[in-house]
Amino acid sequence: MADNSTFDPHNVDLDNASQTDIICYLNQGANEYDGRLGARISALFVILIVSTAGTFFPVLATRIRRLRIPIYIYLFARYFGSGVIVATAFIHLLDPAYEEIGPASCVGLTGGWSTYAWPPAIALTAIMVIFGMDFAADCYVERRYGIRTTAVENLITSDTARQHEVDPASASPDLRRSGSKRGSSDIEELKNLSGDSEDTERAFHSQIAAFLILEFGVIFHSVIIGLNLGVAGDEFSTLYPVLVFHQTFEGLGIGARLSVIPFPTRFRWMPWALCTAYGLTTPIAIAIGLGVHTTYNGASYTANVVSGVLDSISAGILIYTGLVEMLARDFIFNPNRTDSKKRLALMLVSLYLGVALMALLGKWA
């Protein structure tokens, strides 16, 4: 760690002052809390409401049939959320990690941090660990149930005309047609598959580990941004509205992934608990930030090390989950992919819109 105690910024000796001393001094910030306690408390409750609502929406759409959520609204929410997860990995996690512990940062110029580009190395390690865990889970399901899980993904993207060809209990959510008074214009209904069948158990075990890792990575990120919002200075006015959208969009991504997992009866409480956990994380972190607003310095050396490492790990988790678990399995390797050009167009437009808007938010937070 660089020692700036003897560095005088008003009398710099260019012959003796090191680049590390100068950069660490410029990057070193102080506690910037500037009051506005009422607005910060309101941020706690607003983010709690919108992030929780965004997370619950896709889950409710597949579990509360009385809501009769139109299929295209669900598809938009789901694939918009997938795009958000991908953009979050690169723009909101990997890029900040470079700023915190990268080669040009104060941390990256000191000690062992200066010997290697650690953000991509940590992210790569996380990706390979997640792949190993995912592959192990797949092998476990294959050994336990005697079949592969290639068809375990949901049927929401498949045409209803083709659904009789595939075992519907192997995926979730399902898409049903019910009779209508409008002739051949049937009503499409979302229905989550659950229960205690072997197919449900197989699908649950093959998907839940990857989802828990995804939520783990997102929660890491949410804790950091919550703390920073609680102690932010002049930038609070910008961060507040940006993070409202940020957490809502991320919630859609979490909820979208969760909505396609079938849960056995004994775990029917789990989707609601997982949605609630995400919704509570950032508000709790904001509250903690307010509690330590006189002492916490988000720009300190220690804070940068912690944030940089956690952001790098989370980036690796979300890169793997977004590109493999969401995009590759839903679009490229999904044997039940829809033949409907209209539906595919909606899915792709929603995906790219989620990527674009979340990337744009990276300009401010």
mmCIF file with all atom_site columns, C-alpha atoms in Angstrom, residues 71-210:
data_model
loop_
_atom_site.group_PDB
_atom_site.id
_atom_site.type_symbol
_atom_site.label_atom_id
_atom_site.label_alt_id
_atom_site.label_comp_id
_atom_site.label_asym_id
_atom_site.label_entity_id
_atom_site.label_seq_id
_atom_site.pdbx_PDB_ins_code
_atom_site.Cartn_x
_atom_site.Cartn_y
_atom_site.Cartn_z
_atom_site.occupancy
_atom_site.B_iso_or_equiv
_atom_site.pdbx_formal_charge
_atom_site.auth_seq_id
_atom_site.auth_comp_id
_atom_site.auth_asym_id
_atom_site.auth_atom_id
_atom_site.pdbx_PDB_model_num
ATOM 1   C CA . ILE A 1 71  ? -47.424 -13.903 -23.023 1.00 0.00 ? 71  ILE A CA 1
ATOM 2   C CA . TYR A 1 72  ? -45.686 -11.103 -24.907 1.00 0.00 ? 72  TYR A CA 1
ATOM 3   C CA . ILE A 1 73  ? -45.371 -8.956  -21.791 1.00 0.00 ? 73  ILE A CA 1
ATOM 4   C CA . TYR A 1 74  ? -43.768 -11.887 -20.006 1.00 0.00 ? 74  TYR A CA 1
ATOM 5   C CA . LEU A 1 75  ? -41.415 -12.543 -22.927 1.00 0.00 ? 75  LEU A CA 1
ATOM 6   C CA . PHE A 1 76  ? -40.388 -8.895  -23.004 1.00 0.00 ? 76  PHE A CA 1
ATOM 7   C CA . ALA A 1 77  ? -39.663 -8.882  -19.268 1.00 0.00 ? 77  ALA A CA 1
ATOM 8   C CA . ARG A 1 78  ? -37.744 -12.131 -19.421 1.00 0.00 ? 78  ARG A CA 1
ATOM 9   C CA . TYR A 1 79  ? -35.427 -11.341 -22.320 1.00 0.00 ? 79  TYR A CA 1
ATOM 10  C CA . PHE A 1 80  ? -35.027 -7.696  -21.390 1.00 0.00 ? 80  PHE A CA 1
ATOM 11  C CA . GLY A 1 81  ? -33.823 -8.999  -18.028 1.00 0.00 ? 81  GLY A CA 1
ATOM 12  C CA . SER A 1 82  ? -31.393 -11.381 -19.736 1.00 0.00 ? 82  SER A CA 1
ATOM 13  C CA . GLY A 1 83  ? -29.883 -8.451  -21.635 1.00 0.00 ? 83  GLY A CA 1
ATOM 14  C CA . VAL A 1 84  ? -29.572 -6.509  -18.399 1.00 0.00 ? 84  VAL A CA 1
ATOM 15  C CA . ILE A 1 85  ? -27.569 -9.327  -16.792 1.00 0.00 ? 85  ILE A CA 1
ATOM 16  C CA . VAL A 1 86  ? -25.103 -9.435  -19.705 1.00 0.00 ? 86  VAL A CA 1
ATOM 17  C CA . ALA A 1 87  ? -24.588 -5.649  -19.723 1.00 0.00 ? 87  ALA A CA 1
ATOM 18  C CA . THR A 1 88  ? -24.236 -5.572  -15.941 1.00 0.00 ? 88  THR A CA 1
ATOM 19  C CA . ALA A 1 89  ? -21.367 -8.067  -16.136 1.00 0.00 ? 89  ALA A CA 1
ATOM 20  C CA . PHE A 1 90  ? -19.262 -5.969  -18.493 1.00 0.00 ? 90  PHE A CA 1
ATOM 21  C CA . ILE A 1 91  ? -20.302 -2.365  -17.859 1.00 0.00 ? 91  ILE A CA 1
ATOM 22  C CA . HIS A 1 92  ? -21.277 -2.292  -14.178 1.00 0.00 ? 92  HIS A CA 1
ATOM 23  C CA . LEU A 1 93  ? -18.856 -4.867  -12.787 1.00 0.00 ? 93  LEU A CA 1
ATOM 24  C CA . LEU A 1 94  ? -15.781 -5.556  -14.920 1.00 0.00 ? 94  LEU A CA 1
ATOM 25  C CA . ASP A 1 95  ? -15.152 -1.929  -15.883 1.00 0.00 ? 95  ASP A CA 1
ATOM 26  C CA . PRO A 1 96  ? -15.397 -0.642  -12.266 1.00 0.00 ? 96  PRO A CA 1
ATOM 27  C CA . ALA A 1 97  ? -13.101 -3.497  -11.181 1.00 0.00 ? 97  ALA A CA 1
ATOM 28  C CA . TYR A 1 98  ? -10.412 -2.113  -13.504 1.00 0.00 ? 98  TYR A CA 1
ATOM 29  C CA . GLU A 1 99  ? -10.873 1.343   -11.955 1.00 0.00 ? 99  GLU A CA 1
ATOM 30  C CA . GLU A 1 100 ? -10.566 -0.111  -8.442  1.00 0.00 ? 100 GLU A CA 1
ATOM 31  C CA . ILE A 1 101 ? -7.728  -2.642  -8.755  1.00 0.00 ? 101 ILE A CA 1
ATOM 32  C CA . GLY A 1 102 ? -6.647  -2.419  -12.407 1.00 0.00 ? 102 GLY A CA 1
ATOM 33  C CA . PRO A 1 103 ? -3.114  -1.573  -13.599 1.00 0.00 ? 103 PRO A CA 1
ATOM 34  C CA . ALA A 1 104 ? -3.793  2.180   -13.701 1.00 0.00 ? 104 ALA A CA 1
ATOM 35  C CA . SER A 1 105 ? -5.386  2.385   -10.253 1.00 0.00 ? 105 SER A CA 1
ATOM 36  C CA . CYS A 1 106 ? -3.704  3.203   -6.964  1.00 0.00 ? 106 CYS A CA 1
ATOM 37  C CA . VAL A 1 107 ? -4.161  -0.390  -5.828  1.00 0.00 ? 107 VAL A CA 1
ATOM 38  C CA . GLY A 1 108 ? -2.869  -1.757  -9.125  1.00 0.00 ? 108 GLY A CA 1
ATOM 39  C CA . LEU A 1 109 ? 0.362   0.221   -8.774  1.00 0.00 ? 109 LEU A CA 1
ATOM 40  C CA . THR A 1 110 ? 1.272   -1.125  -5.349  1.00 0.00 ? 110 THR A CA 1
ATOM 41  C CA . GLY A 1 111 ? 2.669   -4.379  -3.984  1.00 0.00 ? 111 GLY A CA 1
ATOM 42  C CA . GLY A 1 112 ? 1.584   -7.641  -5.578  1.00 0.00 ? 112 GLY A CA 1
ATOM 43  C CA . TRP A 1 113 ? -1.307  -5.911  -7.307  1.00 0.00 ? 113 TRP A CA 1
ATOM 44  C CA . SER A 1 114 ? 1.185   -4.337  -9.740  1.00 0.00 ? 114 SER A CA 1
ATOM 45  C CA . THR A 1 115 ? 2.498   -7.683  -10.997 1.00 0.00 ? 115 THR A CA 1
ATOM 46  C CA . TYR A 1 116 ? -0.583  -8.760  -12.927 1.00 0.00 ? 116 TYR A CA 1
ATOM 47  C CA . ALA A 1 117 ? -3.878  -7.557  -14.428 1.00 0.00 ? 117 ALA A CA 1
ATOM 48  C CA . TRP A 1 118 ? -6.032  -8.976  -11.645 1.00 0.00 ? 118 TRP A CA 1
ATOM 49  C CA . PRO A 1 119 ? -9.618  -8.031  -12.689 1.00 0.00 ? 119 PRO A CA 1
ATOM 50  C CA . PRO A 1 120 ? -9.735  -10.320 -15.751 1.00 0.00 ? 120 PRO A CA 1
ATOM 51  C CA . ALA A 1 121 ? -7.799  -13.036 -13.896 1.00 0.00 ? 121 ALA A CA 1
ATOM 52  C CA . ILE A 1 122 ? -10.275 -13.048 -11.016 1.00 0.00 ? 122 ILE A CA 1
ATOM 53  C CA . ALA A 1 123 ? -13.237 -12.944 -13.424 1.00 0.00 ? 123 ALA A CA 1
ATOM 54  C CA . LEU A 1 124 ? -11.758 -15.832 -15.439 1.00 0.00 ? 124 LEU A CA 1
ATOM 55  C CA . THR A 1 125 ? -11.258 -17.853 -12.264 1.00 0.00 ? 125 THR A CA 1
ATOM 56  C CA . ALA A 1 126 ? -14.888 -17.245 -11.291 1.00 0.00 ? 126 ALA A CA 1
ATOM 57  C CA . ILE A 1 127 ? -16.070 -18.331 -14.757 1.00 0.00 ? 127 ILE A CA 1
ATOM 58  C CA . MET A 1 128 ? -14.114 -21.588 -14.602 1.00 0.00 ? 128 MET A CA 1
ATOM 59  C CA . VAL A 1 129 ? -15.270 -22.337 -11.052 1.00 0.00 ? 129 VAL A CA 1
ATOM 60  C CA . ILE A 1 130 ? -18.902 -21.719 -12.048 1.00 0.00 ? 130 ILE A CA 1
ATOM 61  C CA . PHE A 1 131 ? -18.472 -23.915 -15.122 1.00 0.00 ? 131 PHE A CA 1
ATOM 62  C CA . GLY A 1 132 ? -17.068 -26.713 -12.952 1.00 0.00 ? 132 GLY A CA 1
ATOM 63  C CA . MET A 1 133 ? -19.977 -26.449 -10.535 1.00 0.00 ? 133 MET A CA 1
ATOM 64  C CA . ASP A 1 134 ? -22.497 -26.336 -13.371 1.00 0.00 ? 134 ASP A CA 1
ATOM 65  C CA . PHE A 1 135 ? -20.958 -29.365 -15.052 1.00 0.00 ? 135 PHE A CA 1
ATOM 66  C CA . ALA A 1 136 ? -20.843 -31.255 -11.754 1.00 0.00 ? 136 ALA A CA 1
ATOM 67  C CA . ALA A 1 137 ? -24.532 -30.512 -11.188 1.00 0.00 ? 137 ALA A CA 1
ATOM 68  C CA . ASP A 1 138 ? -25.334 -31.747 -14.706 1.00 0.00 ? 138 ASP A CA 1
ATOM 69  C CA . CYS A 1 139 ? -23.390 -34.969 -14.093 1.00 0.00 ? 139 CYS A CA 1
ATOM 70  C CA . TYR A 1 140 ? -25.164 -35.441 -10.764 1.00 0.00 ? 140 TYR A CA 1
ATOM 71  C CA . VAL A 1 141 ? -28.591 -35.124 -12.379 1.00 0.00 ? 141 VAL A CA 1
ATOM 72  C CA . GLU A 1 142 ? -27.601 -37.492 -15.193 1.00 0.00 ? 142 GLU A CA 1
ATOM 73  C CA . ARG A 1 143 ? -26.293 -40.084 -12.735 1.00 0.00 ? 143 ARG A CA 1
ATOM 74  C CA . ARG A 1 144 ? -29.230 -39.673 -10.353 1.00 0.00 ? 144 ARG A CA 1
ATOM 75  C CA . TYR A 1 145 ? -31.982 -39.858 -12.975 1.00 0.00 ? 145 TYR A CA 1
ATOM 76  C CA . GLY A 1 146 ? -30.234 -41.722 -15.779 1.00 0.00 ? 146 GLY A CA 1
ATOM 77  C CA . ILE A 1 147 ? -30.833 -39.095 -18.477 1.00 0.00 ? 147 ILE A CA 1
ATOM 78  C CA . ARG A 1 148 ? -29.186 -35.955 -19.757 1.00 0.00 ? 148 ARG A CA 1
ATOM 79  C CA . THR A 1 149 ? -30.623 -32.523 -19.082 1.00 0.00 ? 149 THR A CA 1
ATOM 80  C CA . THR A 1 150 ? -30.359 -31.018 -22.560 1.00 0.00 ? 150 THR A CA 1
ATOM 81  C CA . ALA A 1 151 ? -34.151 -30.648 -22.769 1.00 0.00 ? 151 ALA A CA 1
ATOM 82  C CA . VAL A 1 152 ? -34.527 -29.231 -19.309 1.00 0.00 ? 152 VAL A CA 1
ATOM 83  C CA . GLU A 1 153 ? -34.908 -25.632 -20.405 1.00 0.00 ? 153 GLU A CA 1
ATOM 84  C CA . ASN A 1 154 ? -38.343 -24.077 -20.503 1.00 0.00 ? 154 ASN A CA 1
ATOM 85  C CA . LEU A 1 155 ? -40.882 -24.344 -23.279 1.00 0.00 ? 155 LEU A CA 1
ATOM 86  C CA . ILE A 1 156 ? -41.940 -20.726 -23.151 1.00 0.00 ? 156 ILE A CA 1
ATOM 87  C CA . THR A 1 157 ? -40.101 -20.076 -26.406 1.00 0.00 ? 157 THR A CA 1
ATOM 88  C CA . SER A 1 158 ? -41.587 -23.033 -28.250 1.00 0.00 ? 158 SER A CA 1
ATOM 89  C CA . ASP A 1 159 ? -44.670 -23.028 -30.419 1.00 0.00 ? 159 ASP A CA 1
ATOM 90  C CA . THR A 1 160 ? -47.713 -24.506 -28.741 1.00 0.00 ? 160 THR A CA 1
ATOM 91  C CA . ALA A 1 161 ? -48.220 -26.656 -31.818 1.00 0.00 ? 161 ALA A CA 1
ATOM 92  C CA . ARG A 1 162 ? -44.938 -28.416 -31.077 1.00 0.00 ? 162 ARG A CA 1
ATOM 93  C CA . GLN A 1 163 ? -45.346 -28.847 -27.353 1.00 0.00 ? 163 GLN A CA 1
ATOM 94  C CA . HIS A 1 164 ? -47.000 -32.250 -27.570 1.00 0.00 ? 164 HIS A CA 1
ATOM 95  C CA . GLU A 1 165 ? -43.714 -33.567 -28.925 1.00 0.00 ? 165 GLU A CA 1
ATOM 96  C CA . VAL A 1 166 ? -41.811 -32.755 -25.735 1.00 0.00 ? 166 VAL A CA 1
ATOM 97  C CA . ASP A 1 167 ? -42.398 -33.863 -22.174 1.00 0.00 ? 167 ASP A CA 1
ATOM 98  C CA . PRO A 1 168 ? -43.848 -30.680 -20.625 1.00 0.00 ? 168 PRO A CA 1
ATOM 99  C CA . ALA A 1 169 ? -42.874 -31.693 -17.112 1.00 0.00 ? 169 ALA A CA 1
ATOM 100 C CA . SER A 1 170 ? -39.192 -31.395 -18.023 1.00 0.00 ? 170 SER A CA 1
ATOM 101 C CA . ALA A 1 171 ? -39.346 -27.633 -18.318 1.00 0.00 ? 171 ALA A CA 1
ATOM 102 C CA . SER A 1 172 ? -40.906 -24.540 -16.835 1.00 0.00 ? 172 SER A CA 1
ATOM 103 C CA . PRO A 1 173 ? -42.841 -22.396 -17.341 1.00 0.00 ? 173 PRO A CA 1
ATOM 104 C CA . ASP A 1 174 ? -45.285 -24.046 -19.671 1.00 0.00 ? 174 ASP A CA 1
ATOM 105 C CA . LEU A 1 175 ? -47.579 -22.414 -22.205 1.00 0.00 ? 175 LEU A CA 1
ATOM 106 C CA . ARG A 1 176 ? -51.182 -23.575 -22.436 1.00 0.00 ? 176 ARG A CA 1
ATOM 107 C CA . ARG A 1 177 ? -54.044 -22.733 -24.773 1.00 0.00 ? 177 ARG A CA 1
ATOM 108 C CA . SER A 1 178 ? -57.579 -22.498 -23.508 1.00 0.00 ? 178 SER A CA 1
ATOM 109 C CA . GLY A 1 179 ? -60.796 -22.229 -25.468 1.00 0.00 ? 179 GLY A CA 1
ATOM 110 C CA . SER A 1 180 ? -62.007 -18.853 -26.616 1.00 0.00 ? 180 SER A CA 1
ATOM 111 C CA . LYS A 1 181 ? -65.149 -17.367 -28.122 1.00 0.00 ? 181 LYS A CA 1
ATOM 112 C CA . ARG A 1 182 ? -63.022 -15.705 -30.762 1.00 0.00 ? 182 ARG A CA 1
ATOM 113 C CA . GLY A 1 183 ? -62.931 -18.695 -33.101 1.00 0.00 ? 183 GLY A CA 1
ATOM 114 C CA . SER A 1 184 ? -59.413 -19.920 -33.756 1.00 0.00 ? 184 SER A CA 1
ATOM 115 C CA . SER A 1 185 ? -57.851 -17.088 -31.752 1.00 0.00 ? 185 SER A CA 1
ATOM 116 C CA . ASP A 1 186 ? -56.920 -18.940 -28.600 1.00 0.00 ? 186 ASP A CA 1
ATOM 117 C CA . ILE A 1 187 ? -55.737 -17.420 -25.329 1.00 0.00 ? 187 ILE A CA 1
ATOM 118 C CA . GLU A 1 188 ? -52.206 -18.273 -24.309 1.00 0.00 ? 188 GLU A CA 1
ATOM 119 C CA . GLU A 1 189 ? -51.720 -18.787 -20.597 1.00 0.00 ? 189 GLU A CA 1
ATOM 120 C CA . LEU A 1 190 ? -48.522 -19.027 -18.610 1.00 0.00 ? 190 LEU A CA 1
ATOM 121 C CA . LYS A 1 191 ? -48.361 -21.908 -16.206 1.00 0.00 ? 191 LYS A CA 1
ATOM 122 C CA . ASN A 1 192 ? -45.461 -22.763 -13.947 1.00 0.00 ? 192 ASN A CA 1
ATOM 123 C CA . LEU A 1 193 ? -44.745 -26.456 -13.637 1.00 0.00 ? 193 LEU A CA 1
ATOM 124 C CA . SER A 1 194 ? -44.233 -27.689 -10.106 1.00 0.00 ? 194 SER A CA 1
ATOM 125 C CA . GLY A 1 195 ? -45.016 -30.677 -7.962  1.00 0.00 ? 195 GLY A CA 1
ATOM 126 C CA . ASP A 1 196 ? -43.228 -33.799 -6.838  1.00 0.00 ? 196 ASP A CA 1
ATOM 127 C CA . SER A 1 197 ? -42.687 -35.707 -10.078 1.00 0.00 ? 197 SER A CA 1
ATOM 128 C CA . GLU A 1 198 ? -39.279 -37.035 -11.020 1.00 0.00 ? 198 GLU A CA 1
ATOM 129 C CA . ASP A 1 199 ? -39.193 -34.633 -13.976 1.00 0.00 ? 199 ASP A CA 1
ATOM 130 C CA . THR A 1 200 ? -39.715 -31.669 -11.679 1.00 0.00 ? 200 THR A CA 1
ATOM 131 C CA . GLU A 1 201 ? -36.976 -32.878 -9.344  1.00 0.00 ? 201 GLU A CA 1
ATOM 132 C CA . ARG A 1 202 ? -34.618 -33.353 -12.277 1.00 0.00 ? 202 ARG A CA 1
ATOM 133 C CA . ALA A 1 203 ? -35.285 -29.903 -13.712 1.00 0.00 ? 203 ALA A CA 1
ATOM 134 C CA . PHE A 1 204 ? -35.011 -28.276 -10.282 1.00 0.00 ? 204 PHE A CA 1
ATOM 135 C CA . HIS A 1 205 ? -31.653 -29.858 -9.465  1.00 0.00 ? 205 HIS A CA 1
ATOM 136 C CA . SER A 1 206 ? -30.228 -29.042 -12.880 1.00 0.00 ? 206 SER A CA 1
ATOM 137 C CA . GLN A 1 207 ? -31.051 -25.326 -12.652 1.00 0.00 ? 207 GLN A CA 1
ATOM 138 C CA . ILE A 1 208 ? -31.123 -24.189 -9.036  1.00 0.00 ? 208 ILE A CA 1
ATOM 139 C CA . ALA A 1 209 ? -27.352 -24.236 -8.426  1.00 0.00 ? 209 ALA A CA 1
ATOM 140 C CA . ALA A 1 210 ? -26.668 -21.953 -11.402 1.00 0.00 ? 210 ALA A CA 1
#
